[in-house]
Every structure is written in structure tokens, then in C-alpha cells.
Amino acid sequence: MPANAAAATSSMFGLRAASRLMLEVIPPWTQDMGLLIEAVEAWRPAGAGPDWSPGAVLRLPFSRKLCADGKTVSPQAMMALADAAMIFACAAAWNGYRPMNAVDQTAHFLGPAHSDLLADARILRAGTTTTFGRVSIIGAWNHQPVAMVSAACVVV
């Protein structure tokens, strides 16, 4: 790899920067949910299809404290997961964090969740002030869709 390519890759927003962002930007009550950053894609990987977009994948470990009935993850926990995933996806698209606020989130809950969840957030359009994305939430063990969220964020 040429030296300039290695330098460019090392300056891209990745897992290390995302880990710092988790501690600096995500509120403590959301951190208490135990979110884990599984992946960050700030640049197009080799062999990516034409529909690829920057994003991030977060894991929400199953916990009874996230369930109203002790066994099914609450929609509120899933929305917090989707919101956090969008923060990391936006940072991936912008190659770094910018202070932002969610201005719209629309969720469709497709089925109950009884295990760890994965939220795959992808940026559909990154503008100078408004960014639009989608978050697909699936069961980590069975890969069944649990929820889908569309979101819009503005830079503040």
C-alpha cells in the first residue's frame, strides 16, 4: 500500500474514533444499555455493490431491564438503539463527528425481540445541514427483521 493511501486510511473515522465518541457523546443512560460498536464503514470496501452507503452496526445485548415484560425488548430501547446507530453512521459519512440532533424518526416494528439485536444504520443522503438514513434492526442470532427506522438529523 502506498504511504499516502495508508495515511488516508488511518485518518478515516473508524472503530477507535467511534469508541471515543461512545464515551464522549452518547448519554450515560444510553451507555448503560451496554451498546457495542460492531462495525464502522466510512469508506467503500472493495467489492461493495452500487447500493453501498456509509454506516455503522451496533449491538444491543439482551437484558431483562430493557423489557417491559421481562422477555421482549421494548420499542423504546429499540428507538434508543436506532438513534445511537444514526450518530455513528453520520460520523462515518462525515468522517468525524459533528454536533447534531434527530429531527425525525419513523419506526416500523416487525416482530418481537427476545435476544441481542443488531442495528445496521446507513446514510442515504448526507447534506451540509440535514442527513437522512435508515436503520435495519435484526435479531443477532436468527437474523430476522425486528424493526426498520427512517431518520433525519440536522447539524447544530
Tab-separated table of C-alpha atoms in Angstrom:
chain	number	residue	atom	x	y	z
A	1	MET	CA	0.000	0.000	0.000
A	2	PRO	CA	1.418	3.430	-0.899
A	3	ALA	CA	2.302	5.685	2.052
A	4	ASN	CA	-0.358	8.268	1.165
A	5	ALA	CA	-3.040	5.543	0.977
A	6	ALA	CA	-2.042	4.272	4.438
A	7	ALA	CA	-2.187	7.822	5.819
A	8	ALA	CA	-5.621	8.396	4.271
A	9	THR	CA	-6.945	5.133	5.699
A	10	SER	CA	-5.611	5.888	9.178
A	11	SER	CA	-7.328	9.295	9.174
A	12	MET	CA	-10.733	7.810	8.336
A	13	PHE	CA	-13.410	7.585	11.035
A	14	GLY	CA	-13.237	4.017	12.347
A	15	LEU	CA	-13.698	1.829	15.416
A	16	ARG	CA	-11.165	3.692	17.559
A	17	ALA	CA	-12.803	7.079	16.929
A	18	ALA	CA	-16.253	5.510	17.348
A	19	SER	CA	-15.238	4.114	20.745
A	20	ARG	CA	-14.200	7.600	21.889
A	21	LEU	CA	-17.460	9.012	20.523
A	22	MET	CA	-19.451	6.441	22.530
A	23	LEU	CA	-17.935	7.803	25.743
A	24	GLU	CA	-17.990	11.498	24.818
A	25	VAL	CA	-21.348	11.977	23.078
A	26	ILE	CA	-23.738	9.137	23.927
A	27	PRO	CA	-25.678	9.922	27.147
A	28	PRO	CA	-24.870	7.770	30.195
A	29	TRP	CA	-28.359	6.214	30.322
A	30	THR	CA	-27.919	5.031	26.719
A	31	GLN	CA	-24.418	3.743	27.512
A	32	ASP	CA	-25.998	1.824	30.412
A	33	MET	CA	-27.870	-0.250	27.814
A	34	GLY	CA	-24.497	-1.863	27.015
A	35	LEU	CA	-24.285	-0.870	23.341
A	36	LEU	CA	-21.345	-2.331	21.424
A	37	ILE	CA	-19.932	-0.999	18.166
A	38	GLU	CA	-19.659	-3.955	15.785
A	39	ALA	CA	-18.552	-2.135	12.615
A	40	VAL	CA	-17.986	1.287	11.080
A	41	GLU	CA	-17.824	1.815	7.318
A	42	ALA	CA	-16.649	5.316	6.437
A	43	TRP	CA	-15.301	4.314	3.028
A	44	ARG	CA	-16.426	1.908	0.318
A	45	PRO	CA	-14.971	-1.568	0.926
A	46	ALA	CA	-13.501	-3.481	-2.000
A	47	GLY	CA	-16.218	-5.328	-3.870
A	48	ALA	CA	-19.084	-3.280	-2.394
A	49	GLY	CA	-22.199	-3.132	-4.527
A	50	PRO	CA	-23.559	0.012	-6.163
A	51	ASP	CA	-26.091	0.452	-3.346
A	52	TRP	CA	-23.381	0.686	-0.642
A	53	SER	CA	-23.533	3.683	1.684
A	54	PRO	CA	-21.513	4.697	4.757
A	55	GLY	CA	-22.776	3.465	8.078
A	56	ALA	CA	-22.292	1.630	11.335
A	57	VAL	CA	-23.515	-1.529	13.055
A	58	LEU	CA	-24.284	-1.512	16.786
A	59	ARG	CA	-25.217	-4.437	19.040
A	60	LEU	CA	-27.714	-4.150	21.871
A	61	PRO	CA	-27.099	-7.038	24.279
A	62	PHE	CA	-30.304	-8.569	25.601
A	63	SER	CA	-31.131	-7.554	29.152
A	64	ARG	CA	-34.329	-8.007	31.145
A	65	LYS	CA	-34.079	-4.349	32.207
A	66	LEU	CA	-34.822	-3.389	28.564
A	67	CYS	CA	-38.055	-5.395	28.598
A	68	ALA	CA	-41.431	-4.324	29.987
A	69	ASP	CA	-42.448	-7.961	30.422
A	70	GLY	CA	-39.003	-9.384	31.207
A	71	LYS	CA	-38.646	-11.195	27.885
A	72	THR	CA	-39.381	-8.866	24.931
A	73	VAL	CA	-37.122	-5.875	24.179
A	74	SER	CA	-39.222	-2.711	24.405
A	75	PRO	CA	-39.803	-0.424	21.416
A	76	GLN	CA	-38.273	2.414	23.469
A	77	ALA	CA	-34.994	0.502	23.768
A	78	MET	CA	-35.043	-0.193	20.021
A	79	MET	CA	-35.564	3.504	19.265
A	80	ALA	CA	-32.627	4.447	21.509
A	81	LEU	CA	-30.537	1.830	19.664
A	82	ALA	CA	-31.572	3.257	16.275
A	83	ASP	CA	-30.855	6.821	17.383
A	84	ALA	CA	-27.373	5.889	18.639
A	85	ALA	CA	-26.651	3.922	15.453
A	86	MET	CA	-27.515	7.003	13.381
A	87	ILE	CA	-24.982	9.091	15.322
A	88	PHE	CA	-22.214	6.669	14.344
A	89	ALA	CA	-23.445	6.329	10.753
A	90	CYS	CA	-23.475	10.126	10.350
A	91	ALA	CA	-19.958	10.342	11.801
A	92	ALA	CA	-18.848	7.680	9.301
A	93	ALA	CA	-20.396	9.624	6.393
A	94	TRP	CA	-18.829	12.900	7.579
A	95	ASN	CA	-15.522	11.228	8.511
A	96	GLY	CA	-15.878	12.604	12.026
A	97	TYR	CA	-18.497	13.716	14.499
A	98	ARG	CA	-20.467	16.946	14.134
A	99	PRO	CA	-22.915	18.068	16.829
A	100	MET	CA	-26.349	17.019	15.600
A	101	ASN	CA	-29.946	16.420	16.619
A	102	ALA	CA	-32.517	13.968	15.341
A	103	VAL	CA	-35.448	15.856	13.829
A	104	ASP	CA	-37.454	12.876	12.607
A	105	GLN	CA	-37.593	9.158	13.324
A	106	THR	CA	-40.250	6.851	11.946
A	107	ALA	CA	-40.237	3.255	13.133
A	108	HIS	CA	-41.997	0.139	11.978
A	109	PHE	CA	-41.834	-2.719	14.469
A	110	LEU	CA	-41.940	-6.010	12.606
A	111	GLY	CA	-41.864	-8.566	15.394
A	112	PRO	CA	-40.821	-9.278	18.965
A	113	ALA	CA	-37.167	-9.319	20.018
A	114	HIS	CA	-36.030	-11.857	22.606
A	115	SER	CA	-32.246	-11.746	22.135
A	116	ASP	CA	-29.341	-9.445	21.267
A	117	LEU	CA	-30.150	-7.013	18.465
A	118	LEU	CA	-28.022	-5.624	15.625
A	119	ALA	CA	-28.766	-2.172	14.225
A	120	ASP	CA	-27.308	-1.517	10.765
A	121	ALA	CA	-27.542	2.247	10.139
A	122	ARG	CA	-26.832	3.527	6.621
A	123	ILE	CA	-26.749	7.077	5.323
A	124	LEU	CA	-28.922	7.631	2.275
A	125	ARG	CA	-28.078	11.286	1.766
A	126	ALA	CA	-25.608	13.457	3.649
A	127	GLY	CA	-26.234	17.151	3.108
A	128	THR	CA	-24.484	20.146	4.596
A	129	THR	CA	-27.190	20.653	7.229
A	130	THR	CA	-29.528	17.625	7.039
A	131	THR	CA	-28.669	13.950	6.756
A	132	PHE	CA	-31.107	11.130	6.025
A	133	GLY	CA	-30.634	7.498	6.935
A	134	ARG	CA	-32.246	4.144	7.562
A	135	VAL	CA	-31.674	1.661	10.345
A	136	SER	CA	-32.452	-2.039	9.986
A	137	ILE	CA	-32.738	-3.856	13.311
A	138	ILE	CA	-32.439	-7.645	13.290
A	139	GLY	CA	-32.096	-10.413	15.849
A	140	ALA	CA	-28.380	-11.123	16.247
A	141	TRP	CA	-28.876	-14.902	16.435
A	142	ASN	CA	-31.624	-15.599	13.901
A	143	HIS	CA	-31.100	-12.555	11.614
A	144	GLN	CA	-34.857	-11.989	11.488
A	145	PRO	CA	-36.024	-8.385	10.957
A	146	VAL	CA	-37.369	-6.802	14.139
A	147	ALA	CA	-37.718	-3.118	13.185
A	148	MET	CA	-36.900	-0.607	10.492
A	149	VAL	CA	-36.383	3.076	11.175
A	150	SER	CA	-36.015	6.049	8.871
A	151	ALA	CA	-34.326	9.074	10.380
A	152	ALA	CA	-33.303	12.622	9.632
A	153	CYS	CA	-30.639	14.516	11.572
A	154	VAL	CA	-29.564	18.151	11.435
A	155	VAL	CA	-26.192	19.632	12.230
A	156	VAL	CA	-26.471	22.111	15.104
